[in-house]
mmCIF file of C-alpha atoms in Angstrom:
data_model
loop_
_atom_site.group_PDB
_atom_site.id
_atom_site.type_symbol
_atom_site.label_atom_id
_atom_site.label_comp_id
_atom_site.label_asym_id
_atom_site.label_seq_id
_atom_site.Cartn_x
_atom_site.Cartn_y
_atom_site.Cartn_z
ATOM 1 C CA UNK O 6 14.913 -56.014 -56.955
ATOM 2 C CA UNK O 7 12.311 -58.227 -55.435
ATOM 3 C CA UNK O 8 9.240 -59.441 -57.585
ATOM 4 C CA UNK O 9 5.627 -59.517 -56.073
ATOM 5 C CA UNK O 10 4.066 -63.345 -56.118
ATOM 6 C CA UNK O 11 0.329 -63.342 -57.572
ATOM 7 C CA UNK O 12 -2.645 -65.182 -55.401
ATOM 8 C CA UNK O 13 -5.498 -65.400 -56.885
ATOM 9 C CA UNK O 14 -9.005 -63.256 -55.202
ATOM 10 C CA UNK O 15 -12.863 -63.477 -55.639
ATOM 11 C CA UNK O 16 -13.192 -60.800 -58.201
ATOM 12 C CA UNK O 17 -16.908 -59.029 -58.095
ATOM 13 C CA UNK O 18 -17.725 -55.405 -60.032
ATOM 14 C CA UNK O 19 -19.223 -52.357 -58.811
ATOM 15 C CA UNK O 20 -19.516 -48.614 -60.497
ATOM 16 C CA UNK O 21 -19.714 -46.899 -57.334
ATOM 17 C CA UNK O 22 -18.139 -43.746 -56.626
ATOM 18 C CA UNK O 23 -15.605 -43.083 -53.651
ATOM 19 C CA UNK O 24 -11.667 -43.637 -52.770
ATOM 20 C CA UNK O 25 -11.857 -43.872 -48.589
ATOM 21 C CA UNK O 26 -13.418 -46.500 -47.088
ATOM 22 C CA UNK O 27 -15.228 -45.078 -44.232
ATOM 23 C CA UNK O 28 -16.804 -42.658 -46.804
ATOM 24 C CA UNK O 29 -20.558 -42.972 -47.556
ATOM 25 C CA UNK O 30 -21.442 -43.397 -52.060
ATOM 26 C CA UNK O 31 -19.620 -39.812 -53.400
ATOM 27 C CA UNK O 32 -22.804 -40.199 -55.833
ATOM 28 C CA UNK O 33 -24.989 -38.515 -52.553
ATOM 29 C CA UNK O 34 -22.002 -35.589 -53.084
ATOM 30 C CA UNK O 35 -21.728 -33.030 -55.922
ATOM 31 C CA UNK O 36 -18.116 -33.984 -56.795
ATOM 32 C CA UNK O 37 -15.762 -33.924 -59.416
ATOM 33 C CA UNK O 38 -12.202 -34.909 -60.700
ATOM 34 C CA UNK O 39 -10.083 -31.771 -60.126
ATOM 35 C CA UNK O 40 -5.713 -32.401 -62.078
ATOM 36 C CA UNK O 41 -3.063 -30.267 -60.586
ATOM 37 C CA UNK O 42 -0.004 -30.921 -60.647
ATOM 38 C CA UNK O 43 2.015 -30.088 -56.219
ATOM 39 C CA UNK O 44 5.852 -29.119 -57.414
ATOM 40 C CA UNK O 45 6.670 -27.088 -60.440
ATOM 41 C CA UNK O 46 9.646 -24.347 -60.438
ATOM 42 C CA UNK O 47 10.090 -21.156 -61.716
ATOM 43 C CA UNK O 48 12.681 -18.067 -61.826
ATOM 44 C CA UNK O 49 12.065 -17.867 -58.166
ATOM 45 C CA UNK O 50 14.881 -20.807 -57.859
ATOM 46 C CA UNK O 51 16.320 -23.401 -60.280
ATOM 47 C CA UNK O 52 13.205 -23.123 -63.148
ATOM 48 C CA UNK O 53 13.886 -21.433 -66.545
ATOM 49 C CA UNK O 54 11.172 -19.155 -66.909
ATOM 50 C CA UNK O 55 8.438 -16.532 -65.753
ATOM 51 C CA UNK O 56 6.456 -18.032 -62.808
ATOM 52 C CA UNK O 57 2.580 -16.456 -64.757
ATOM 53 C CA UNK O 58 4.051 -18.284 -68.414
ATOM 54 C CA UNK O 59 4.187 -21.781 -66.977
ATOM 55 C CA UNK O 60 1.212 -21.274 -64.903
ATOM 56 C CA UNK O 61 -0.799 -20.181 -68.681
ATOM 57 C CA UNK O 62 0.981 -23.825 -70.124
ATOM 58 C CA UNK O 63 -0.631 -25.204 -67.457
ATOM 59 C CA UNK O 64 -4.434 -23.531 -67.384
ATOM 60 C CA UNK O 65 -4.296 -23.867 -71.494
ATOM 61 C CA UNK O 66 -3.858 -28.403 -70.576
ATOM 62 C CA UNK O 67 -6.743 -28.420 -68.509
ATOM 63 C CA UNK O 68 -4.985 -28.387 -65.370
ATOM 64 C CA UNK O 69 -7.494 -26.965 -62.523
ATOM 65 C CA UNK O 70 -4.732 -26.813 -59.480
ATOM 66 C CA UNK O 71 -1.559 -25.879 -59.686
ATOM 67 C CA UNK O 72 1.941 -25.229 -56.209
ATOM 68 C CA UNK O 73 4.858 -23.465 -57.847
ATOM 69 C CA UNK O 74 7.355 -24.816 -55.466
ATOM 70 C CA UNK O 75 10.240 -22.684 -55.732
ATOM 71 C CA UNK O 76 13.512 -23.840 -53.331
ATOM 72 C CA UNK O 77 13.499 -22.602 -49.964
ATOM 73 C CA UNK O 78 11.164 -19.139 -50.494
ATOM 74 C CA UNK O 79 7.539 -18.136 -51.035
ATOM 75 C CA UNK O 80 7.769 -15.591 -53.251
ATOM 76 C CA UNK O 81 7.025 -12.443 -51.275
ATOM 77 C CA UNK O 82 10.271 -10.515 -51.423
ATOM 78 C CA UNK O 83 11.588 -8.708 -54.378
ATOM 79 C CA UNK O 84 13.686 -10.173 -56.621
ATOM 80 C CA UNK O 85 15.040 -9.629 -60.511
ATOM 81 C CA UNK O 86 15.685 -12.080 -62.504
ATOM 82 C CA UNK O 87 18.821 -12.246 -65.418
ATOM 83 C CA UNK O 88 18.124 -13.106 -68.051
ATOM 84 C CA UNK O 89 20.316 -15.727 -69.868
ATOM 85 C CA UNK O 90 22.838 -14.395 -72.681
ATOM 86 C CA UNK O 91 21.858 -18.192 -74.336
ATOM 87 C CA UNK O 92 19.655 -16.950 -77.431
ATOM 88 C CA UNK O 93 17.261 -19.777 -76.631
ATOM 89 C CA UNK O 94 16.187 -17.182 -73.644
ATOM 90 C CA UNK O 95 17.079 -13.918 -74.500
ATOM 91 C CA UNK O 96 14.111 -15.104 -77.513
ATOM 92 C CA UNK O 97 11.790 -16.558 -74.599
ATOM 93 C CA UNK O 98 11.826 -12.740 -72.766
ATOM 94 C CA UNK O 99 11.041 -10.862 -75.484
ATOM 95 C CA UNK O 100 7.840 -13.148 -76.224
ATOM 96 C CA UNK O 101 6.987 -12.758 -72.535
ATOM 97 C CA UNK O 102 6.898 -8.927 -72.525
ATOM 98 C CA UNK O 103 5.262 -9.272 -76.045
ATOM 99 C CA UNK O 104 2.605 -11.213 -74.614
ATOM 100 C CA UNK O 105 1.860 -9.259 -71.081
ATOM 101 C CA UNK O 106 2.782 -5.601 -71.750
ATOM 102 C CA UNK O 107 5.063 -3.120 -70.485
ATOM 103 C CA UNK O 108 2.754 -2.331 -68.116
ATOM 104 C CA UNK O 109 3.385 -5.625 -66.164
ATOM 105 C CA UNK O 110 7.037 -6.353 -67.540
ATOM 106 C CA UNK O 111 9.411 -4.448 -65.039
ATOM 107 C CA UNK O 112 12.464 -4.138 -66.594
ATOM 108 C CA UNK O 113 16.467 -2.791 -67.173
ATOM 109 C CA UNK O 114 19.330 -3.196 -68.462
ATOM 110 C CA UNK O 115 22.631 -2.561 -66.388
ATOM 111 C CA UNK O 116 26.136 -3.606 -68.041
ATOM 112 C CA UNK O 117 24.190 -4.942 -71.238
ATOM 113 C CA UNK O 118 22.502 -8.085 -69.229
ATOM 114 C CA UNK O 119 19.072 -7.497 -69.259
ATOM 115 C CA UNK O 120 17.358 -7.947 -65.713
ATOM 116 C CA UNK O 121 13.640 -8.503 -64.735
ATOM 117 C CA UNK O 122 11.446 -8.095 -61.841
ATOM 118 C CA UNK O 123 10.143 -11.715 -60.543
ATOM 119 C CA UNK O 124 6.439 -11.209 -59.965
ATOM 120 C CA UNK O 125 5.581 -12.103 -56.527
ATOM 121 C CA UNK O 126 2.782 -14.715 -55.353
ATOM 122 C CA UNK O 127 0.790 -13.043 -54.562
ATOM 123 C CA UNK O 128 0.608 -10.827 -58.268
ATOM 124 C CA UNK O 129 1.471 -13.939 -60.436
ATOM 125 C CA UNK O 130 -2.103 -15.556 -58.420
ATOM 126 C CA UNK O 131 -4.323 -12.646 -58.862
ATOM 127 C CA UNK O 132 -3.099 -12.757 -62.628
ATOM 128 C CA UNK O 133 -4.402 -15.965 -63.522
ATOM 129 C CA UNK O 134 -5.992 -17.718 -61.401
ATOM 130 C CA UNK O 135 -10.286 -17.969 -61.846
ATOM 131 C CA UNK O 136 -12.868 -19.078 -59.777
ATOM 132 C CA UNK O 137 -13.782 -22.424 -59.371
ATOM 133 C CA UNK O 138 -11.530 -23.155 -63.426
ATOM 134 C CA UNK O 139 -7.871 -22.282 -61.550
ATOM 135 C CA UNK O 140 -6.277 -22.273 -58.068
ATOM 136 C CA UNK O 141 -3.327 -21.604 -57.500
ATOM 137 C CA UNK O 142 -1.309 -22.286 -54.023
ATOM 138 C CA UNK O 143 1.331 -21.081 -51.817
ATOM 139 C CA UNK O 144 4.006 -23.607 -51.718
ATOM 140 C CA UNK O 145 7.623 -23.950 -51.276
ATOM 141 C CA UNK O 146 9.978 -26.612 -51.574
ATOM 142 C CA UNK O 147 11.127 -26.906 -48.080
ATOM 143 C CA UNK O 148 15.116 -27.788 -49.194
ATOM 144 C CA UNK O 149 17.919 -29.668 -46.759
ATOM 145 C CA UNK O 150 20.117 -31.391 -46.763
ATOM 146 C CA UNK O 151 22.451 -33.296 -44.549
ATOM 147 C CA UNK O 152 25.983 -35.004 -45.401
ATOM 148 C CA UNK O 153 25.648 -34.097 -48.952
ATOM 149 C CA UNK O 154 22.169 -35.632 -49.180
ATOM 150 C CA UNK O 155 19.366 -34.060 -50.875
ATOM 151 C CA UNK O 156 16.953 -34.084 -48.549
ATOM 152 C CA UNK O 157 13.486 -32.439 -49.924
ATOM 153 C CA UNK O 158 9.493 -31.478 -48.988
ATOM 154 C CA UNK O 159 6.875 -29.949 -50.042
ATOM 155 C CA UNK O 160 4.788 -28.110 -48.446
ATOM 156 C CA UNK O 161 1.219 -26.905 -49.315
ATOM 157 C CA UNK O 162 -0.646 -24.872 -48.557
ATOM 158 C CA UNK O 163 1.703 -22.937 -46.417
ATOM 159 C CA UNK O 164 1.250 -19.886 -45.055
ATOM 160 C CA UNK O 165 5.168 -18.396 -44.185
ATOM 161 C CA UNK O 166 8.132 -18.808 -45.327
ATOM 162 C CA UNK O 167 10.388 -21.887 -43.358
ATOM 163 C CA UNK O 168 13.808 -22.406 -42.527
ATOM 164 C CA UNK O 169 15.257 -25.516 -43.448
ATOM 165 C CA UNK O 170 15.762 -26.771 -39.822
ATOM 166 C CA UNK O 171 18.654 -28.956 -39.613
ATOM 167 C CA UNK O 172 19.420 -32.144 -37.988
ATOM 168 C CA UNK O 173 22.367 -34.752 -37.554
ATOM 169 C CA UNK O 174 21.249 -37.174 -39.958
ATOM 170 C CA UNK O 175 18.237 -37.840 -42.905
ATOM 171 C CA UNK O 176 16.164 -38.892 -40.497
ATOM 172 C CA UNK O 177 16.167 -35.907 -37.793
ATOM 173 C CA UNK O 178 16.344 -33.687 -41.078
ATOM 174 C CA UNK O 179 13.268 -34.702 -42.253
ATOM 175 C CA UNK O 180 11.623 -34.930 -39.360
ATOM 176 C CA UNK O 181 12.281 -31.173 -37.974
ATOM 177 C CA UNK O 182 10.756 -30.269 -41.242
ATOM 178 C CA UNK O 183 7.755 -31.865 -41.034
ATOM 179 C CA UNK O 184 7.308 -31.272 -37.615
ATOM 180 C CA UNK O 185 7.742 -27.094 -38.821
ATOM 181 C CA UNK O 186 5.166 -27.877 -41.638
ATOM 182 C CA UNK O 187 2.802 -29.897 -38.782
ATOM 183 C CA UNK O 188 3.539 -26.691 -36.379
ATOM 184 C CA UNK O 189 2.591 -24.120 -38.513
ATOM 185 C CA UNK O 190 -0.955 -25.957 -39.325
ATOM 186 C CA UNK O 191 -1.411 -25.966 -35.252
ATOM 187 C CA UNK O 192 -0.947 -22.346 -34.993
ATOM 188 C CA UNK O 193 -2.510 -20.966 -37.655
ATOM 189 C CA UNK O 194 -5.349 -23.137 -38.529
ATOM 190 C CA UNK O 195 -4.454 -23.453 -41.798
ATOM 191 C CA UNK O 196 -4.753 -27.086 -44.022
ATOM 192 C CA UNK O 197 -0.817 -27.351 -44.843
ATOM 193 C CA UNK O 198 0.278 -29.929 -46.402
ATOM 194 C CA UNK O 199 4.422 -31.939 -45.650
ATOM 195 C CA UNK O 200 5.321 -34.214 -48.681
ATOM 196 C CA UNK O 201 8.843 -36.144 -49.455
ATOM 197 C CA UNK O 202 10.121 -35.265 -53.069
ATOM 198 C CA UNK O 203 11.649 -37.646 -55.259
ATOM 199 C CA UNK O 204 13.384 -40.253 -52.312
ATOM 200 C CA UNK O 205 15.572 -41.340 -54.243
ATOM 201 C CA UNK O 206 17.374 -38.444 -56.242
ATOM 202 C CA UNK O 207 20.896 -39.470 -55.629
ATOM 203 C CA UNK O 208 19.503 -41.923 -53.379
ATOM 204 C CA UNK O 209 19.155 -40.121 -50.226
ATOM 205 C CA UNK O 210 16.217 -41.233 -48.341
ATOM 206 C CA UNK O 211 16.285 -44.666 -47.541
ATOM 207 C CA UNK O 212 13.206 -47.163 -46.644
ATOM 208 C CA UNK O 213 14.233 -46.906 -43.128
ATOM 209 C CA UNK O 214 14.139 -43.115 -43.329
ATOM 210 C CA UNK O 215 10.549 -42.333 -44.858
ATOM 211 C CA UNK O 216 9.300 -45.559 -41.803
ATOM 212 C CA UNK O 217 11.276 -43.314 -39.062
ATOM 213 C CA UNK O 218 8.680 -40.758 -39.878
ATOM 214 C CA UNK O 219 5.865 -38.910 -38.024
ATOM 215 C CA UNK O 220 3.243 -37.575 -39.536
ATOM 216 C CA UNK O 221 4.025 -38.074 -42.904
ATOM 217 C CA UNK O 222 1.629 -39.171 -45.106
ATOM 218 C CA UNK O 223 2.290 -38.398 -48.481
ATOM 219 C CA UNK O 224 5.623 -39.381 -50.419
ATOM 220 C CA UNK O 225 6.195 -39.186 -54.562
ATOM 221 C CA UNK O 226 6.354 -42.292 -55.888
ATOM 222 C CA UNK O 227 6.464 -40.689 -59.755
ATOM 223 C CA UNK O 228 8.590 -37.222 -60.541
ATOM 224 C CA UNK O 229 8.998 -36.654 -63.812
ATOM 225 C CA UNK O 230 12.738 -34.617 -62.478
ATOM 226 C CA UNK O 231 15.187 -37.436 -65.158
ATOM 227 C CA UNK O 232 17.685 -37.538 -62.047
ATOM 228 C CA UNK O 233 15.448 -39.213 -59.281
ATOM 229 C CA UNK O 234 14.700 -43.166 -60.133
ATOM 230 C CA UNK O 235 11.975 -43.958 -59.797
ATOM 231 C CA UNK O 236 12.670 -47.189 -61.421
ATOM 232 C CA UNK O 237 16.261 -47.792 -58.236
ATOM 233 C CA UNK O 238 18.812 -49.908 -59.757
ATOM 234 C CA UNK O 239 19.645 -53.344 -58.847
ATOM 235 C CA UNK O 240 20.816 -51.859 -55.634
ATOM 236 C CA UNK O 241 18.160 -49.699 -54.769
ATOM 237 C CA UNK O 242 13.989 -50.109 -54.539
ATOM 238 C CA UNK O 243 11.804 -48.591 -57.276
ATOM 239 C CA UNK O 244 9.343 -46.360 -55.003
ATOM 240 C CA UNK O 245 6.661 -47.604 -56.356
ATOM 241 C CA UNK O 246 8.270 -50.739 -54.646
ATOM 242 C CA UNK O 247 8.970 -48.593 -51.039
ATOM 243 C CA UNK O 248 5.612 -47.619 -50.924
ATOM 244 C CA UNK O 249 4.071 -50.810 -49.849
ATOM 245 C CA UNK O 250 7.035 -51.159 -47.439
ATOM 246 C CA UNK O 251 6.205 -47.693 -45.959
ATOM 247 C CA UNK O 252 2.987 -49.021 -45.536
ATOM 248 C CA UNK O 253 3.218 -52.895 -44.147
ATOM 249 C CA UNK O 254 5.240 -51.153 -41.390
ATOM 250 C CA UNK O 255 2.728 -48.381 -40.757
ATOM 251 C CA UNK O 256 0.718 -50.358 -40.209
ATOM 252 C CA UNK O 257 2.158 -52.322 -38.101
ATOM 253 C CA UNK O 258 3.185 -49.746 -36.575
ATOM 254 C CA UNK O 259 -0.533 -47.583 -36.506
ATOM 255 C CA UNK O 260 -0.051 -45.486 -38.536
ATOM 256 C CA UNK O 261 -1.995 -44.459 -41.033
ATOM 257 C CA UNK O 262 -1.637 -45.026 -44.723
ATOM 258 C CA UNK O 263 0.866 -42.969 -47.054
ATOM 259 C CA UNK O 264 -0.544 -41.821 -49.552
ATOM 260 C CA UNK O 265 1.921 -41.747 -53.304
ATOM 261 C CA UNK O 266 1.258 -38.414 -55.519
ATOM 262 C CA UNK O 267 2.724 -38.050 -59.227
ATOM 263 C CA UNK O 268 4.705 -34.746 -59.422
ATOM 264 C CA UNK O 269 6.496 -33.361 -62.566
ATOM 265 C CA UNK O 270 9.778 -31.517 -60.771
ATOM 266 C CA UNK O 271 8.906 -29.704 -64.103
ATOM 267 C CA UNK O 272 12.806 -26.499 -64.165
ATOM 268 C CA UNK O 273 13.118 -26.927 -67.687
ATOM 269 C CA UNK O 274 10.925 -25.228 -70.724
ATOM 270 C CA UNK O 275 12.641 -24.899 -72.666
ATOM 271 C CA UNK O 276 14.246 -27.554 -74.347
ATOM 272 C CA UNK O 277 12.136 -31.538 -74.322
ATOM 273 C CA UNK O 278 13.587 -35.004 -73.724
ATOM 274 C CA UNK O 279 14.210 -37.100 -71.863
ATOM 275 C CA UNK O 280 17.093 -35.475 -69.577
ATOM 276 C CA UNK O 281 15.254 -32.413 -68.758
ATOM 277 C CA UNK O 282 13.218 -32.065 -66.372
ATOM 278 C CA UNK O 283 9.942 -31.289 -68.880
ATOM 279 C CA UNK O 284 5.857 -30.113 -67.444
ATOM 280 C CA UNK O 285 3.445 -32.269 -68.289
ATOM 281 C CA UNK O 286 5.044 -35.635 -66.814
ATOM 282 C CA UNK O 287 2.496 -36.307 -63.560
ATOM 283 C CA UNK O 288 -0.241 -35.580 -62.088
ATOM 284 C CA UNK O 289 -3.049 -36.302 -59.460
ATOM 285 C CA UNK O 290 -6.433 -36.154 -60.323
ATOM 286 C CA UNK O 291 -8.168 -35.385 -56.685
ATOM 287 C CA UNK O 292 -12.177 -36.279 -55.780
ATOM 288 C CA UNK O 293 -13.309 -32.713 -54.536
ATOM 289 C CA UNK O 294 -17.057 -31.181 -53.495
ATOM 290 C CA UNK O 295 -15.044 -27.248 -54.006
ATOM 291 C CA UNK O 296 -12.293 -26.190 -55.538
ATOM 292 C CA UNK O 297 -9.646 -24.686 -53.006
ATOM 293 C CA UNK O 298 -7.155 -25.725 -51.275
ATOM 294 C CA UNK O 299 -8.831 -26.462 -47.949
ATOM 295 C CA UNK O 300 -11.373 -28.851 -49.925
ATOM 296 C CA UNK O 301 -8.330 -30.065 -52.264
ATOM 297 C CA UNK O 302 -6.474 -31.705 -49.301
ATOM 298 C CA UNK O 303 -9.079 -32.765 -46.879
ATOM 299 C CA UNK O 304 -9.480 -35.033 -50.064
ATOM 300 C CA UNK O 305 -6.407 -36.170 -50.321
ATOM 301 C CA UNK O 306 -5.876 -36.698 -46.833
ATOM 302 C CA UNK O 307 -8.867 -38.732 -47.378
ATOM 303 C CA UNK O 308 -7.231 -40.398 -50.350
ATOM 304 C CA UNK O 309 -9.503 -39.451 -52.762
ATOM 305 C CA UNK O 310 -7.361 -38.784 -55.308
ATOM 306 C CA UNK O 311 -5.341 -40.743 -58.266
ATOM 307 C CA UNK O 312 -1.424 -39.728 -59.915
ATOM 308 C CA UNK O 313 -1.558 -40.699 -63.245
ATOM 309 C CA UNK O 314 1.010 -40.438 -66.302
ATOM 310 C CA UNK O 315 -2.114 -40.290 -68.255
ATOM 311 C CA UNK O 316 -4.227 -42.357 -68.211
ATOM 312 C CA UNK O 317 -7.693 -41.092 -66.360
ATOM 313 C CA UNK O 318 -10.326 -43.234 -64.778
ATOM 314 C CA UNK O 319 -14.464 -42.438 -65.106
ATOM 315 C CA UNK O 320 -14.331 -43.988 -61.723
ATOM 316 C CA UNK O 321 -13.388 -45.130 -59.058
ATOM 317 C CA UNK O 322 -14.120 -46.795 -56.036
ATOM 318 C CA UNK O 323 -13.827 -48.370 -52.409
ATOM 319 C CA UNK O 324 -17.469 -49.762 -50.680
ATOM 320 C CA UNK O 325 -18.437 -53.076 -49.085
ATOM 321 C CA UNK O 326 -15.367 -53.906 -49.056
ATOM 322 C CA UNK O 327 -14.536 -53.936 -52.531
ATOM 323 C CA UNK O 328 -12.864 -52.096 -54.359
ATOM 324 C CA UNK O 329 -12.972 -51.166 -57.846
ATOM 325 C CA UNK O 330 -11.715 -48.582 -61.572
ATOM 326 C CA UNK O 331 -13.174 -47.497 -64.771
ATOM 327 C CA UNK O 332 -10.870 -46.111 -66.992
ATOM 328 C CA UNK O 333 -11.356 -43.661 -69.407
ATOM 329 C CA UNK O 334 -10.151 -45.405 -72.295
ATOM 330 C CA UNK O 335 -9.259 -44.194 -75.490
ATOM 331 C CA UNK O 336 -9.960 -45.382 -78.840
ATOM 332 C CA UNK O 337 -6.926 -47.873 -79.609
ATOM 333 C CA UNK O 338 -5.697 -48.615 -76.387
ATOM 334 C CA UNK O 339 -6.022 -51.531 -73.540
ATOM 335 C CA UNK O 340 -5.292 -50.731 -70.556
ATOM 336 C CA UNK O 341 -4.039 -54.074 -68.103
ATOM 337 C CA UNK O 342 -5.624 -53.117 -64.425
ATOM 338 C CA UNK O 343 -4.095 -54.923 -61.621
ATOM 339 C CA UNK O 344 -4.355 -55.875 -58.021
ATOM 340 C CA UNK O 345 -1.860 -54.943 -55.102
ATOM 341 C CA UNK O 346 -2.060 -55.191 -51.839
ATOM 342 C CA UNK O 347 -0.486 -57.611 -49.073
ATOM 343 C CA UNK O 348 -1.748 -59.835 -46.836
ATOM 344 C CA UNK O 349 -1.722 -59.830 -43.170
ATOM 345 C CA UNK O 350 1.455 -61.275 -41.408
ATOM 346 C CA UNK O 351 3.248 -60.630 -44.877
ATOM 347 C CA UNK O 352 6.423 -59.900 -45.394
ATOM 348 C CA UNK O 353 6.196 -57.437 -49.113
ATOM 349 C CA UNK O 354 3.059 -57.015 -51.158
ATOM 350 C CA UNK O 355 1.695 -59.063 -53.705
ATOM 351 C CA UNK O 356 -0.348 -58.708 -57.098
ATOM 352 C CA UNK O 357 -3.685 -59.665 -55.572
ATOM 353 C CA UNK O 358 -4.939 -59.849 -59.604
ATOM 354 C CA UNK O 359 -4.355 -58.797 -63.111
ATOM 355 C CA UNK O 360 -6.900 -58.137 -66.392
ATOM 356 C CA UNK O 361 -6.660 -56.557 -69.369
ATOM 357 C CA UNK O 362 -10.138 -54.239 -70.194
ATOM 358 C CA UNK O 363 -11.400 -51.603 -69.025
ATOM 359 C CA UNK O 364 -12.705 -51.850 -65.542
ATOM 360 C CA UNK O 365 -12.194 -54.174 -62.439
ATOM 361 C CA UNK O 366 -13.272 -54.963 -58.037
ATOM 362 C CA UNK O 367 -11.116 -57.230 -56.001
ATOM 363 C CA UNK O 368 -13.077 -57.773 -52.648
ATOM 364 C CA UNK O 369 -11.116 -57.354 -49.951
ATOM 365 C CA UNK O 370 -11.231 -59.772 -46.999
ATOM 366 C CA UNK O 371 -10.623 -59.934 -43.567
ATOM 367 C CA UNK O 372 -6.425 -61.885 -43.800
ATOM 368 C CA UNK O 373 -5.938 -58.586 -46.844
ATOM 369 C CA UNK O 374 -3.601 -55.583 -44.908
ATOM 370 C CA UNK O 375 -4.282 -52.981 -46.905
ATOM 371 C CA UNK O 376 -4.692 -53.155 -51.694
ATOM 372 C CA UNK O 377 -3.419 -50.269 -54.554
ATOM 373 C CA UNK O 378 -4.660 -50.936 -58.015
ATOM 374 C CA UNK O 379 -2.577 -49.340 -60.583
ATOM 375 C CA UNK O 380 -3.274 -49.680 -64.463
ATOM 376 C CA UNK O 381 -1.396 -49.503 -67.431
ATOM 377 C CA UNK O 382 -1.881 -48.223 -70.925
ATOM 378 C CA UNK O 383 -0.576 -49.906 -74.138
ATOM 379 C CA UNK O 384 -0.398 -45.983 -75.401
ATOM 380 C CA UNK O 385 3.387 -44.598 -74.587
ATOM 381 C CA UNK O 386 3.576 -41.256 -72.386
ATOM 382 C CA UNK O 387 5.284 -38.251 -75.231
ATOM 383 C CA UNK O 388 7.763 -37.486 -73.311
ATOM 384 C CA UNK O 389 8.815 -39.780 -70.870
ATOM 385 C CA UNK O 390 12.307 -40.445 -68.381
ATOM 386 C CA UNK O 391 13.861 -43.396 -67.355
ATOM 387 C CA UNK O 392 12.065 -46.619 -68.629
ATOM 388 C CA UNK O 393 9.184 -45.694 -67.680
ATOM 389 C CA UNK O 394 6.843 -45.950 -70.876
ATOM 390 C CA UNK O 395 4.197 -46.160 -71.163
ATOM 391 C CA UNK O 396 0.459 -43.915 -69.625
ATOM 392 C CA UNK O 397 0.118 -45.307 -65.922
ATOM 393 C CA UNK O 398 -2.263 -44.514 -62.938
ATOM 394 C CA UNK O 399 -1.734 -45.507 -59.525
ATOM 395 C CA UNK O 400 -5.178 -45.381 -57.253
ATOM 396 C CA UNK O 401 -3.929 -45.125 -53.021
ATOM 397 C CA UNK O 402 -4.521 -48.291 -51.147
ATOM 398 C CA UNK O 403 -7.258 -48.992 -48.890
ATOM 399 C CA UNK O 404 -7.643 -50.902 -45.522
ATOM 400 C CA UNK O 405 -10.672 -52.908 -44.963
ATOM 401 C CA UNK O 406 -13.028 -51.877 -43.236
ATOM 402 C CA UNK O 407 -14.319 -54.647 -40.914
#
């Protein structure tokens, strides 16, 4: 594992709100932060709960947009789910039936088994959506592979199902699927956002694979599934280290920055603990003027969002070559604010400044390639995975404006 070296730079304080170097002060617009999760599973694939129940869980806990990204489906066909005979799932089904009623829940008994007809995307979306309050975005986890390696990619705001494209290498499989998403976006005129899922899941996707991509702007720097190895190991780098190395290479090749997402990748809704892929572990906070798929994706493609496992930020600003953050601090909790970036000509990222406090800023000098900020809380996560114990937030990298 490589370690970041510390380089001192000049710090100044700024309290303006804007995440992207080419935008004006966002106080000029009527924007707000919207909380959402872009990677979630239901009974439509390998999750263990009904989609409307899952969406209600997130909605009642302050999320404002959600994408149920089930494997290789957009939930439009007819599907019946056989409920496990395990008492946990039988009890959950009875609760589902009592909550939603016979008029909503289509079910039958066949050979002693309980079968339930799953609601389609249009049905569960229309049930839970509230304009301006809660949005459900159509999504698919395009689930592919190569020689035993797991190659997964989400397509957010997808309009038509995309079949896994395959290929003759890991990189080719990824690129073929990205191309299909981008082709659908161009053909339909609808903003559709691909993102690479959990590259360290079975260590299937290497740094070189990620660097080779064209047209990809997003990947999961944090994924809440217990088997994704966000932290890496003695022979594999962490996803956060991978993030910086990708951007060093991208910028050298005149590619746009890669942005980092935090997601749940939730599958398990009835058993809780570090060995289960539970809901509520990771999310994105997007600064947008409208709660719509188009507005959210536009903001994310402009870098106007941060990712979190618990830390909330009041302000994120990049203006006049100064990157600044203000934490929405909890009483009795301390915060470590670390600015991480890379100098031009360097081959790895460095810690430019590390302080303990609720706000900080750093000036971007001409010799800096890019800069981002990581905020770590002294507050333990409620339900952590791996050895990622404390609540954290990551801002998106920015470039010098001169």
